[in-house]
PDB file of C-alpha atoms in Angstrom:
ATOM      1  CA  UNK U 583      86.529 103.914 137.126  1.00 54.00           C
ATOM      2  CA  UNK U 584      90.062 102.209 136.431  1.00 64.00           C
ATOM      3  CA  UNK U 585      89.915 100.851 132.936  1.00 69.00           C
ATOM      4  CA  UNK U 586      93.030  97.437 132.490  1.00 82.00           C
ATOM      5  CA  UNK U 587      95.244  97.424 129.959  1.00 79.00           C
ATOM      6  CA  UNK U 588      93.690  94.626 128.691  1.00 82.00           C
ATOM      7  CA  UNK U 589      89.820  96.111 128.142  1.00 87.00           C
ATOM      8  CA  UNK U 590      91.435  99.255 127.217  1.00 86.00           C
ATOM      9  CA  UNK U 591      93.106  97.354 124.366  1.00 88.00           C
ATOM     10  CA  UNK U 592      89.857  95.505 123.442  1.00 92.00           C
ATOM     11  CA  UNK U 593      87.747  98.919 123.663  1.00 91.00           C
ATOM     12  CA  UNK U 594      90.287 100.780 121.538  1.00 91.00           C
ATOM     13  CA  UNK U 595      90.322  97.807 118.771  1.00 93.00           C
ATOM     14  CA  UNK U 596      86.681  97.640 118.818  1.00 94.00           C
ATOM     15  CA  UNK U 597      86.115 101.627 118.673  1.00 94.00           C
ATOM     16  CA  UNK U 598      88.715 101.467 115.594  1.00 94.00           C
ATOM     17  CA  UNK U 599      87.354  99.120 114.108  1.00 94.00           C
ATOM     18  CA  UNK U 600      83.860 100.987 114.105  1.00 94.00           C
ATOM     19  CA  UNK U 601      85.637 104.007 112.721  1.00 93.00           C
ATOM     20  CA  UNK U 602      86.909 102.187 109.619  1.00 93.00           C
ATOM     21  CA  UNK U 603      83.867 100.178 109.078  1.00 92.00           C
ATOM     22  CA  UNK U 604      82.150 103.753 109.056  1.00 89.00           C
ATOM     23  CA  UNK U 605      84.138 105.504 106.824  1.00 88.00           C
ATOM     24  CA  UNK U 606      84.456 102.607 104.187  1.00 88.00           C
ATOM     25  CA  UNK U 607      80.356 102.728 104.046  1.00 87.00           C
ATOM     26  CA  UNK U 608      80.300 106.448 103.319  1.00 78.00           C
ATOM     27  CA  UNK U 609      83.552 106.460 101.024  1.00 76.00           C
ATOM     28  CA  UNK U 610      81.479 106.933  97.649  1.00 72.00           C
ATOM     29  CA  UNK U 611      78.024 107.520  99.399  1.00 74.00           C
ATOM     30  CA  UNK U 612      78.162 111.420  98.354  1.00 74.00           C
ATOM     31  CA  UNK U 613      78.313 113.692  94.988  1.00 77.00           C
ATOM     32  CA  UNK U 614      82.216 114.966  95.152  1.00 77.00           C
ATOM     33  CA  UNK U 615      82.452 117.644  97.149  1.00 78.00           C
ATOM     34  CA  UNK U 616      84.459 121.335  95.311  1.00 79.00           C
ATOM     35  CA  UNK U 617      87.553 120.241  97.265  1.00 77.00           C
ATOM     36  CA  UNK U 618      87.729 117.007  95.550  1.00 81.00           C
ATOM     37  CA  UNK U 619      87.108 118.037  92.165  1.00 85.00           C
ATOM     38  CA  UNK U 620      90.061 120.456  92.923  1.00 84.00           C
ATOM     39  CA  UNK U 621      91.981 118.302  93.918  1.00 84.00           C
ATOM     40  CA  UNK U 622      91.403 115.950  91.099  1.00 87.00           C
ATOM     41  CA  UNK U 623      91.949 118.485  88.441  1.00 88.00           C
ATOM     42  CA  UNK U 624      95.471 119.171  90.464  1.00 87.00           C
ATOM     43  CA  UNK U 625      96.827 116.110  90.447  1.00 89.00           C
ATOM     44  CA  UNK U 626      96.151 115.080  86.821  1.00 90.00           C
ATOM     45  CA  UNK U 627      99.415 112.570  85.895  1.00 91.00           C
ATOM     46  CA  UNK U 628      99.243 113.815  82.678  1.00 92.00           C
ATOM     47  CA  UNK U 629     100.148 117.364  83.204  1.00 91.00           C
ATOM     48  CA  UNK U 630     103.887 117.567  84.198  1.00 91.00           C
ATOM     49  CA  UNK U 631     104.361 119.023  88.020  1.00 88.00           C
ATOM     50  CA  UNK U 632     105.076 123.035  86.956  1.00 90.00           C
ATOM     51  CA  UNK U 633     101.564 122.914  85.739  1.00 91.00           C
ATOM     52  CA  UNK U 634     100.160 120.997  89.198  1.00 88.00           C
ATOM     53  CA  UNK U 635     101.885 123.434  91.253  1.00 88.00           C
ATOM     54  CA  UNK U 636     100.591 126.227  89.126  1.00 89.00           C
ATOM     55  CA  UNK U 637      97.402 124.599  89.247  1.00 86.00           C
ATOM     56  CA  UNK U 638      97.533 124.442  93.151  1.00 85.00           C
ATOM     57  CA  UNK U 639      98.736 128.021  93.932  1.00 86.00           C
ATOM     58  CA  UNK U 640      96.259 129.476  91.720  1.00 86.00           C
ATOM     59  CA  UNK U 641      92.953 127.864  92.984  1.00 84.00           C
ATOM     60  CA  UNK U 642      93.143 125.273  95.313  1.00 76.00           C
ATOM     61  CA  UNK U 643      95.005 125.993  98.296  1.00 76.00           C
ATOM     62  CA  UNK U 644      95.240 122.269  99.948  1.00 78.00           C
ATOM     63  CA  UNK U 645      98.674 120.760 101.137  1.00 82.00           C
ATOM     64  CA  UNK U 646     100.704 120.602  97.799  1.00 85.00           C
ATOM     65  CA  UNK U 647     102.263 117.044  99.359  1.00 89.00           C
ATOM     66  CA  UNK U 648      98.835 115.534  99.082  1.00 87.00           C
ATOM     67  CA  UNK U 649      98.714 116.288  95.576  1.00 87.00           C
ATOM     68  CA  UNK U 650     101.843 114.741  94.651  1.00 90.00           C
ATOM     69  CA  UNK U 651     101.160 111.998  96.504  1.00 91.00           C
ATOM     70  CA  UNK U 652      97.355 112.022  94.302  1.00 91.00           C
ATOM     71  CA  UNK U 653      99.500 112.350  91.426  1.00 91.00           C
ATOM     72  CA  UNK U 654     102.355 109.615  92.028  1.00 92.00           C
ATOM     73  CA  UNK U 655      99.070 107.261  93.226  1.00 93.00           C
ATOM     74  CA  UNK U 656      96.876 108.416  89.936  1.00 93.00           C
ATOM     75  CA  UNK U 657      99.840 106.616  87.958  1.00 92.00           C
ATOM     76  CA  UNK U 658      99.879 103.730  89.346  1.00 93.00           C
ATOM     77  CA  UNK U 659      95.988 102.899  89.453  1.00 91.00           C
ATOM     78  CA  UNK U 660      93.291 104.553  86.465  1.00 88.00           C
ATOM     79  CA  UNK U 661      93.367 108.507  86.702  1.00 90.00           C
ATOM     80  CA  UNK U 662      89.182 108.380  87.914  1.00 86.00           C
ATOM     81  CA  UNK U 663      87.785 110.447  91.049  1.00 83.00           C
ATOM     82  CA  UNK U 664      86.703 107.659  92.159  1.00 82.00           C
ATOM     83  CA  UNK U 665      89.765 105.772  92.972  1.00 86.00           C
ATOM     84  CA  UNK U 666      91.079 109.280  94.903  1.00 84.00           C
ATOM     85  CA  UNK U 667      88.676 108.563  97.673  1.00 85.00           C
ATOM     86  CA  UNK U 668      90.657 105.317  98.577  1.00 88.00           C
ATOM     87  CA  UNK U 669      93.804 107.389  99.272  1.00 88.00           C
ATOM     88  CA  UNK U 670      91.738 109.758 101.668  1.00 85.00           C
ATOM     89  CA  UNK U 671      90.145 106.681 103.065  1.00 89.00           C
ATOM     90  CA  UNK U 672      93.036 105.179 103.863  1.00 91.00           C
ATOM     91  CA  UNK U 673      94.078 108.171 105.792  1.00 91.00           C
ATOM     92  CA  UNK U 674      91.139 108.813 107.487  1.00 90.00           C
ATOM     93  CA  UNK U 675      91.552 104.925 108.866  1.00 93.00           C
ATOM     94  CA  UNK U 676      95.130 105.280 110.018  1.00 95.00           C
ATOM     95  CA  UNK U 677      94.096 108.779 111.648  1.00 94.00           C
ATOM     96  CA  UNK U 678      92.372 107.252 114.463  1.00 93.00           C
ATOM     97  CA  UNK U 679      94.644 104.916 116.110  1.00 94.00           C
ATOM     98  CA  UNK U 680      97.420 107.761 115.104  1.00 94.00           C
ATOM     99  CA  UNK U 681      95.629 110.162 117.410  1.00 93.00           C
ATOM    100  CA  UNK U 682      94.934 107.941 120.244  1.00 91.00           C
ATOM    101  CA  UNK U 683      98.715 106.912 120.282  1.00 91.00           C
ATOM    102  CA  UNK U 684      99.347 111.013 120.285  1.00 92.00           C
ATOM    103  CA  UNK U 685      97.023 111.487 123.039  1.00 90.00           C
ATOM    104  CA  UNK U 686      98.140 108.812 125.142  1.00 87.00           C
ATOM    105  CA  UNK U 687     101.918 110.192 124.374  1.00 89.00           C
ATOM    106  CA  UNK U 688     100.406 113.382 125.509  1.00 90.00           C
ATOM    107  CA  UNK U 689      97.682 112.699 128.538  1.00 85.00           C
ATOM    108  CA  UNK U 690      97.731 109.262 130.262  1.00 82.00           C
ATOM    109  CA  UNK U 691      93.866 109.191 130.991  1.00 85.00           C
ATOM    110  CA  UNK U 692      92.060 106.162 129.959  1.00 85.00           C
ATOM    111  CA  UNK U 693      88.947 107.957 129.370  1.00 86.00           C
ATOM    112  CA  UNK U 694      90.145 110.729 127.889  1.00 87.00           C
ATOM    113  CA  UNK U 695      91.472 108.135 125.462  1.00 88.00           C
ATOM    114  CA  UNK U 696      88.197 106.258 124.467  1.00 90.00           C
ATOM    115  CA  UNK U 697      86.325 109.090 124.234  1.00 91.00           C
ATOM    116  CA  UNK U 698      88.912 111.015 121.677  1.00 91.00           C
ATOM    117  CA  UNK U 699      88.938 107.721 119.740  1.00 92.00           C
ATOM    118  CA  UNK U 700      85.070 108.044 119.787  1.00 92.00           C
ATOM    119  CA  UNK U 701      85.207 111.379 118.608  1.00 92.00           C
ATOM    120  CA  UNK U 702      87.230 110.535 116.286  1.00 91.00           C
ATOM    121  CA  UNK U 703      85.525 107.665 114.751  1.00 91.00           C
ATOM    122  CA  UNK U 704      82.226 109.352 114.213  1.00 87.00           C
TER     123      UNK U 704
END
């Protein structure tokens, strides 16, 4: 089955699309979660960053970027959990067409393609 450029396109869009609708609907739909809290407590903009990298060596073992990048973000909007689901949201969102584009850099299969975008957006 030979997929055009132009459906494949449309599909993709569409499948994308389904992925972010999906992860907006569940963004605050669950308690926090231990990696959360963790992260959270981390990236508090009211401790200076000695005591967030302390903080992050000592019990929560995450990328140390994505708590400065939590921290730099809880400055500009209100330091609440809620409001650090957005940021993951927002990368969650950008994920998916990020991985297609990888995969199609990496394996030129069509289907291969709509089905890791599937994947992905469940």
């Amino acid at each position: 089955m030979i997929i055009q450029k132009k459906n494949l396109i449309l599909i993709s869009l569409i499948i994308i699309l389904l992925g972010a609708t999906i992860r907006i609907y569940g963004a605050n739909y669950q308690n926090f979660w231990w990696d959360e809290m963790l992260g959270f407590w981390a990236a508090n903009p009211n401790i200076n960053f000695n005591e967030t990298i302390s903080r992050y060596l000592n019990h929560d073992h995450t990328s140390i970027i994505f708590h400065f990048i939590m921290k730099f973000y809880y400055k500009i909007v209100n330091y609440s959990p809620e409001n650090g689901r957005y940021v993951s949201l927002l990368f969650g969102i950008i994920a998916i067409p990020l991985i297609g584009i990888l995969l199609k850099q990496v394996n030129n299969n069509n289907l291969s393609l709509i089905l890791c975008l599937i994947i992905c957006s469940l």
